[in-house]
Amino acid sequence: MLSKDSTYRGRFAPSPTGPLHFGSLYTAVASYLQAKANDGKWLLRIDDLDSFRCKAEYTNKILHTLEQYQLEWDESVFYQRSRYDAYQQALNTLEQQNILYPCQCSRKDLSERHVRNGIYDGYCLNHPIIPNKAYSVRLKLPQTNISFTDAVQGTTQQRLQAQVGDFIMFRKDEIHAYHLAVVLDDHEQNITQVLRGYDLLHSTYRQIFLQQLLNIPTPDYAHIPVVNGPGGAKLSKQTFAEDVSLSPVRQTLISVLTHLSLKPPKELLTYRPHEILKWAVRHWSLKNISPETAIPFNHSLIGLYVITLFQ
Ligand code: GLU
């Protein structure tokens, strides 16, 4: 919990692998409202760790879209791509704890032999490595049970070794693991609460474990339900969710607010986006978000508001 004198610091951390869609805007707005309703700062981090999947054109597009919706971030934008040395230093710290090991399994080896129910069987831990062959680096997990209390979802726990298995910390293609980067970046940015989609709840146990290994304090967490598209799958780039920079801003923003359990009055449609956000900050409460894994995308809301506007 936050002590009285500490400032709330929240963040939105999109990966620039595509434009912002309704689901990512919804997460951006929720984290913004939570920060501002707590008189805090809302920081923007671009998770461009994976240089193969992330593109500068999407970074620019995301920044532009946030500006379009008048979601103003505090401080300068933080980029993962500038953090290689910090990630490497943390990896060395873990190396010194003798808990890392090289893994030379190919994708085929993994899918055909060494991964069952998503869990790696530790093959490379017990077999010598082949010289001059590329390898990834895995974290050898002890039998540990990680439990935490999420501000939305309540208390949950995971037995890391049995339910996740030794996970990758450094990829064969020389990219540090997402979990390592997120833990170090949230710490570097002094994030006090991580608010993000429920789909990342299962990552949190690994992240808390890494915080413990690296002696980093654990922030608060709040995992809000994700928005599911018509087929029942999470709205995402993979499901070709629409680019919200092309949607009518005020209507879309108001629709986001209704998906976040707020009840915006119709007159808000005549307000500018930052005034709509101000209204939302005044009415926002994380307590109104129910502990669900997902909510359906209600497309009719945007249309309904468009019709109302022209009545
Ligand atoms: N960059 C991640 C994503 O776009 C989110 C990371 C996080 O919120 O911890 O899914």
XYZ file of C-alpha atoms and ligand atoms in Angstrom:
321
model
C 0.000 0.000 0.000
C 1.045 3.580 -0.621
C 2.159 5.551 2.386
C 0.553 8.971 2.641
C 3.546 10.964 1.484
C 4.466 8.833 -1.523
C 3.242 9.936 -4.900
C 1.320 7.470 -6.967
C 3.173 6.581 -10.153
C 1.408 4.519 -12.753
C 2.281 3.721 -16.331
C 1.051 2.585 -19.693
C 3.513 0.352 -21.504
C 2.433 -0.501 -25.038
C 4.551 -2.657 -27.338
C 4.828 -0.895 -30.699
C 3.876 -3.893 -32.808
C 0.793 -2.214 -34.250
C -1.461 0.814 -33.769
C -3.515 1.284 -30.607
C -6.842 -0.516 -30.739
C -9.878 -0.214 -28.490
C -8.504 -2.738 -25.973
C -5.178 -0.956 -25.603
C -6.848 2.453 -25.399
C -9.086 1.052 -22.639
C -5.991 -0.001 -20.655
C -4.319 3.343 -21.314
C -7.371 5.254 -20.070
C -7.806 3.029 -16.992
C -4.168 3.507 -15.958
C -4.420 7.244 -16.644
C -7.593 7.643 -14.547
C -6.177 5.591 -11.701
C -3.017 7.743 -11.638
C -4.825 11.051 -11.885
C -7.554 10.126 -9.378
C -4.704 9.378 -6.952
C -3.064 12.758 -7.665
C -0.247 10.863 -9.240
C 1.867 10.716 -12.338
C 1.070 8.753 -15.450
C 4.162 7.608 -17.288
C 4.531 6.254 -20.754
C 6.930 3.474 -21.553
C 7.439 2.064 -25.005
C 8.097 -1.663 -24.688
C 10.252 -1.898 -27.794
C 12.532 -4.586 -26.397
C 11.889 -6.990 -29.246
C 13.576 -5.282 -32.166
C 12.215 -7.906 -34.571
C 8.562 -7.234 -33.803
C 8.562 -3.549 -32.815
C 8.590 -0.760 -35.378
C 9.419 2.918 -34.977
C 6.453 3.821 -37.176
C 4.120 2.225 -34.592
C 5.837 4.048 -31.746
C 5.170 7.342 -33.518
C 1.639 6.312 -34.248
C 0.960 5.344 -30.622
C 2.315 8.673 -29.344
C 0.224 10.500 -31.894
C -2.930 8.571 -30.985
C -2.474 9.278 -27.265
C -2.122 12.957 -28.141
C -5.264 12.771 -30.259
C -7.151 11.440 -27.214
C -5.471 14.138 -25.075
C -3.979 11.551 -22.755
C -0.997 13.575 -21.602
C 1.827 11.641 -20.051
C 4.129 13.024 -17.365
C 7.917 13.051 -17.728
C 9.709 11.942 -20.852
C 8.863 8.772 -22.719
C 10.871 5.788 -21.510
C 12.180 3.381 -24.143
C 13.189 -0.195 -23.464
C 15.536 -0.157 -26.421
C 17.865 2.131 -24.449
C 18.142 -0.299 -21.563
C 20.267 -3.172 -22.857
C 23.103 -2.539 -20.379
C 20.806 -2.411 -17.363
C 19.164 -5.683 -18.412
C 22.549 -7.280 -18.957
C 23.780 -6.145 -15.556
C 20.777 -7.743 -13.866
C 21.349 -10.920 -15.837
C 24.941 -10.965 -14.539
C 23.646 -10.587 -10.988
C 21.453 -13.631 -11.499
C 24.353 -15.482 -13.107
C 26.387 -14.916 -9.949
C 23.621 -16.614 -7.985
C 24.188 -19.774 -10.090
C 20.569 -19.966 -11.108
C 20.934 -19.560 -14.866
C 21.707 -22.244 -17.398
C 22.098 -22.368 -21.178
C 19.433 -24.094 -23.229
C 20.156 -25.217 -26.794
C 16.815 -26.842 -27.511
C 15.395 -25.867 -30.877
C 11.759 -24.968 -31.285
C 11.200 -28.439 -32.693
C 12.944 -30.111 -29.726
C 10.748 -28.117 -27.396
C 7.460 -28.768 -29.118
C 8.117 -32.455 -29.813
C 9.989 -33.547 -26.715
C 10.774 -31.122 -23.950
C 7.698 -29.056 -23.277
C 4.641 -30.705 -21.759
C 1.574 -28.673 -20.889
C 3.651 -25.572 -21.533
C 6.347 -26.577 -19.031
C 9.979 -27.167 -19.995
C 11.329 -30.471 -18.684
C 14.801 -29.104 -17.823
C 16.583 -31.228 -20.456
C 19.528 -28.826 -20.919
C 20.063 -28.560 -17.187
C 21.142 -32.190 -17.168
C 22.981 -32.402 -20.487
C 26.301 -30.907 -21.573
C 26.125 -28.005 -23.986
C 27.453 -28.259 -27.526
C 30.288 -25.749 -28.189
C 29.659 -22.984 -30.769
C 25.935 -23.593 -30.874
C 23.565 -20.738 -30.052
C 21.726 -20.945 -26.762
C 19.125 -19.172 -24.743
C 19.439 -18.696 -20.995
C 16.912 -20.145 -18.576
C 16.258 -19.513 -14.918
C 16.392 -22.604 -12.751
C 13.375 -22.399 -10.500
C 13.283 -23.686 -6.951
C 10.012 -25.045 -5.574
C 8.429 -21.787 -4.702
C 4.964 -20.522 -4.239
C 4.323 -16.892 -5.180
C 1.204 -15.238 -3.861
C 0.054 -11.648 -4.133
C -3.045 -9.561 -3.611
C -4.221 -7.827 -6.737
C -6.252 -4.641 -6.260
C -8.960 -5.968 -8.610
C -8.641 -9.740 -8.701
C -7.854 -10.412 -5.027
C -5.308 -12.879 -3.684
C -3.996 -15.563 -5.998
C -0.957 -17.779 -6.042
C 1.152 -19.840 -8.373
C 3.632 -22.670 -7.847
C 6.186 -21.419 -10.314
C 8.156 -24.600 -10.895
C 5.097 -26.800 -11.339
C 2.930 -24.336 -13.226
C 5.388 -22.357 -15.360
C 8.721 -24.201 -15.389
C 12.226 -22.813 -15.925
C 11.639 -19.783 -18.099
C 13.833 -17.927 -20.543
C 15.752 -14.873 -19.382
C 17.787 -14.248 -22.515
C 16.710 -15.382 -25.944
C 18.807 -17.119 -28.573
C 18.384 -14.047 -30.740
C 20.082 -12.026 -27.973
C 17.042 -10.237 -26.628
C 16.430 -10.073 -22.897
C 13.235 -11.590 -21.586
C 10.153 -9.422 -21.288
C 9.797 -10.307 -17.573
C 13.280 -9.139 -16.752
C 12.827 -5.881 -18.668
C 9.456 -5.080 -17.122
C 10.665 -5.660 -13.580
C 13.733 -3.475 -14.061
C 11.857 -0.741 -15.895
C 8.985 -0.522 -13.421
C 11.618 -0.158 -10.715
C 13.641 2.416 -12.669
C 10.488 4.465 -13.258
C 9.503 4.155 -9.566
C 6.143 2.721 -10.463
C 3.992 2.304 -7.357
C 1.124 0.440 -9.019
C 1.048 -1.542 -12.249
C -2.429 -1.434 -13.769
C -2.772 -3.607 -16.867
C -4.945 -6.235 -18.527
C -5.886 -9.522 -16.899
C -3.966 -11.380 -19.616
C -0.764 -10.342 -17.853
C -1.786 -11.586 -14.406
C -0.119 -14.940 -15.036
C 3.171 -13.089 -15.733
C 3.063 -11.313 -12.404
C 4.208 -14.291 -10.313
C 7.359 -14.579 -12.419
C 7.920 -10.852 -12.148
C 7.519 -10.892 -8.365
C 9.962 -13.791 -8.150
C 12.511 -11.822 -10.181
C 11.999 -8.794 -7.930
C 12.822 -10.999 -4.970
C 15.966 -12.356 -6.640
C 17.109 -8.871 -7.619
C 16.179 -7.287 -4.307
C 13.693 -4.935 -5.905
C 10.498 -3.891 -4.079
C 7.227 -5.224 -5.460
C 4.773 -2.545 -6.636
C 1.016 -2.912 -6.191
C -0.793 -4.641 -9.042
C -4.262 -4.167 -10.530
C -5.316 -6.411 -13.403
C -8.477 -5.231 -15.080
C -10.643 -7.452 -17.310
C -9.566 -7.477 -20.949
C -12.028 -6.488 -23.675
C -13.076 -9.443 -25.796
C -14.083 -9.095 -29.421
C -17.161 -10.652 -31.044
C -15.513 -14.093 -31.374
C -14.771 -14.173 -27.653
C -11.008 -13.627 -28.094
C -9.233 -10.625 -26.584
C -9.256 -7.589 -28.868
C -5.713 -7.497 -30.142
C -3.503 -6.864 -33.122
C -3.799 -10.579 -33.882
C -7.581 -10.302 -34.146
C -7.135 -7.207 -36.349
C -8.821 -4.909 -33.876
C -9.349 -1.506 -35.462
C -6.876 1.339 -35.157
C -8.536 3.859 -32.801
C -6.761 6.787 -34.423
C -9.326 6.352 -37.194
C -12.358 6.322 -34.863
C -14.291 9.408 -33.747
C -12.323 10.490 -30.667
C -15.020 11.714 -28.289
C -17.412 8.866 -28.975
C -14.672 6.287 -28.646
C -13.419 7.807 -25.420
C -16.911 7.813 -23.955
C -17.381 4.237 -25.022
C -14.103 3.348 -23.270
C -15.470 4.970 -20.108
C -18.652 2.897 -20.223
C -16.531 -0.246 -20.623
C -14.743 0.924 -17.463
C -18.044 0.908 -15.524
C -18.497 4.689 -15.641
C -21.803 6.253 -16.641
C -20.907 9.281 -18.741
C -23.831 11.651 -19.344
C -24.708 12.464 -22.968
C -23.577 16.083 -22.679
C -19.995 14.852 -22.445
C -20.122 14.382 -26.190
C -19.908 18.113 -26.592
C -16.773 18.282 -24.409
C -13.216 18.181 -25.599
C -11.336 14.928 -24.903
C -9.356 16.345 -21.976
C -12.584 17.610 -20.390
C -14.151 14.189 -20.850
C -11.081 12.751 -19.108
C -11.399 15.304 -16.290
C -14.989 14.214 -15.729
C -13.835 10.605 -15.701
C -11.063 11.295 -13.171
C -13.671 12.774 -10.814
C -15.918 9.735 -11.133
C -13.310 6.998 -11.357
C -13.004 4.305 -8.743
C -11.060 1.096 -9.193
C -13.602 -0.455 -6.805
C -16.183 -0.330 -9.590
C -14.130 -2.648 -11.780
C -15.342 -6.166 -11.190
C -12.867 -9.007 -10.723
C -13.568 -10.605 -14.067
C -11.104 -11.914 -16.580
C -12.836 -10.316 -19.569
C -15.766 -8.175 -20.645
C -17.376 -8.169 -24.100
C -16.713 -5.328 -26.492
C -19.979 -3.489 -26.925
C -19.674 -2.043 -30.390
C -23.144 -0.561 -30.385
C -22.073 1.995 -27.780
C -19.956 3.988 -30.205
C -22.708 3.942 -32.815
C -25.319 4.876 -30.230
C -23.351 7.920 -29.176
C -22.803 8.962 -32.775
C -26.560 8.823 -33.371
C -27.266 10.745 -30.154
C -24.841 13.439 -31.195
C -26.748 14.147 -34.373
C -30.209 14.059 -32.822
N 4.091 -4.185 -23.333
C 3.113 -5.096 -22.827
C 1.967 -5.194 -23.835
O 1.828 -4.338 -24.690
C 2.536 -4.661 -21.506
C 3.525 -4.758 -20.429
C 2.966 -4.492 -19.055
O 1.965 -3.768 -18.937
O 3.552 -4.965 -18.105
O 1.227 -6.155 -23.768
